[in-house]
Amino acid sequence: MPTFGQDLVASATEAVAIARGEKEPAKTIAVEAVDVAAIRKKLGLSQEAFAHKFGLSPATLRDWEQGRRSLDRTARALLKVIDHAPDTVERAQKVA
């Protein structure tokens, strides 16, 4: 039975082979892109107003829009709901 160290070395070797294109990854996960700036502009809001309206940090919103920070799964879901039902999200913010 391989030791933890042997498993680690084997995994690293496999990762290098995948990075070089010598081997296909066992699984890939496609992440849907969300255009944060387009959602905000569609609503006609400044970054500051959008962040305030939906309970977000203005700095985080700027980082998302400028590509300095990636959206996690929860943020991606929230922004998709904001895109399709902004009034619902705003009402939910007031209830919380």
XYZ file of C-alpha atoms in Angstrom:
96
model
C 0.000 0.000 0.000
C 1.458 3.402 -0.970
C 2.329 5.862 1.745
C 0.968 9.388 1.924
C 4.261 10.711 0.561
C 4.144 8.351 -2.415
C 0.562 9.373 -3.167
C 1.571 13.029 -2.966
C 4.488 12.562 -5.375
C 2.260 10.608 -7.782
C -0.367 13.369 -7.682
C 2.216 16.072 -8.320
C 3.668 14.089 -11.229
C 0.192 13.702 -12.706
C -0.505 17.439 -12.281
C 2.678 18.318 -14.166
C 1.747 15.921 -16.988
C -1.704 17.530 -17.250
C -0.199 21.041 -17.251
C 2.169 20.042 -20.066
C -0.700 18.562 -22.073
C 0.716 15.052 -21.857
C -2.322 13.719 -19.994
C -6.013 14.579 -19.844
C -7.475 15.531 -16.463
C -9.844 12.985 -14.958
C -12.524 15.638 -14.491
C -13.035 19.259 -15.496
C -15.554 21.697 -14.116
C -16.862 24.482 -16.339
C -17.633 27.679 -14.455
C -20.187 29.981 -16.039
C -18.913 33.539 -16.387
C -21.003 36.348 -14.907
C -20.558 39.863 -16.290
C -20.958 41.845 -13.077
C -20.532 45.239 -14.745
C -23.201 44.417 -17.355
C -25.699 43.442 -14.641
C -25.002 46.656 -12.736
C -25.194 48.835 -15.849
C -28.455 47.168 -16.941
C -29.932 48.406 -13.663
C -28.490 51.881 -14.256
C -26.597 51.936 -10.955
C -23.155 53.181 -9.990
C -20.833 50.710 -8.289
C -21.503 52.404 -4.954
C -25.305 52.333 -5.387
C -25.347 48.712 -6.620
C -23.202 47.562 -3.703
C -25.364 49.401 -1.175
C -28.655 48.219 -2.693
C -27.667 44.545 -2.620
C -25.561 44.440 0.553
C -22.187 44.059 -1.143
C -18.851 45.630 -0.400
C -18.044 48.363 -2.955
C -14.396 47.252 -2.942
C -15.360 43.640 -3.683
C -17.684 44.770 -6.475
C -14.858 46.818 -8.041
C -12.498 43.852 -7.760
C -15.011 41.559 -9.477
C -15.582 44.026 -12.291
C -11.869 44.614 -12.820
C -11.011 40.906 -12.683
C -8.843 41.196 -9.580
C -11.095 38.831 -7.662
C -13.094 35.802 -8.779
C -16.696 35.149 -7.892
C -17.295 32.211 -5.594
C -20.296 29.954 -6.166
C -22.540 31.873 -3.744
C -21.717 35.279 -5.231
C -22.252 33.922 -8.751
C -25.709 32.626 -7.741
C -26.646 35.918 -6.057
C -25.631 37.940 -9.102
C -27.623 35.680 -11.410
C -30.704 36.223 -9.233
C -30.051 39.980 -9.171
C -29.835 39.877 -12.968
C -33.233 38.150 -13.299
C -35.152 39.457 -10.252
C -33.461 42.501 -8.691
C -36.626 43.625 -6.881
C -36.898 40.257 -5.140
C -33.320 40.478 -3.891
C -33.862 44.061 -2.724
C -37.025 43.056 -0.821
C -35.190 40.112 0.758
C -32.419 42.457 1.900
C -34.983 44.619 3.728
C -36.524 41.599 5.499
C -33.231 40.246 6.764
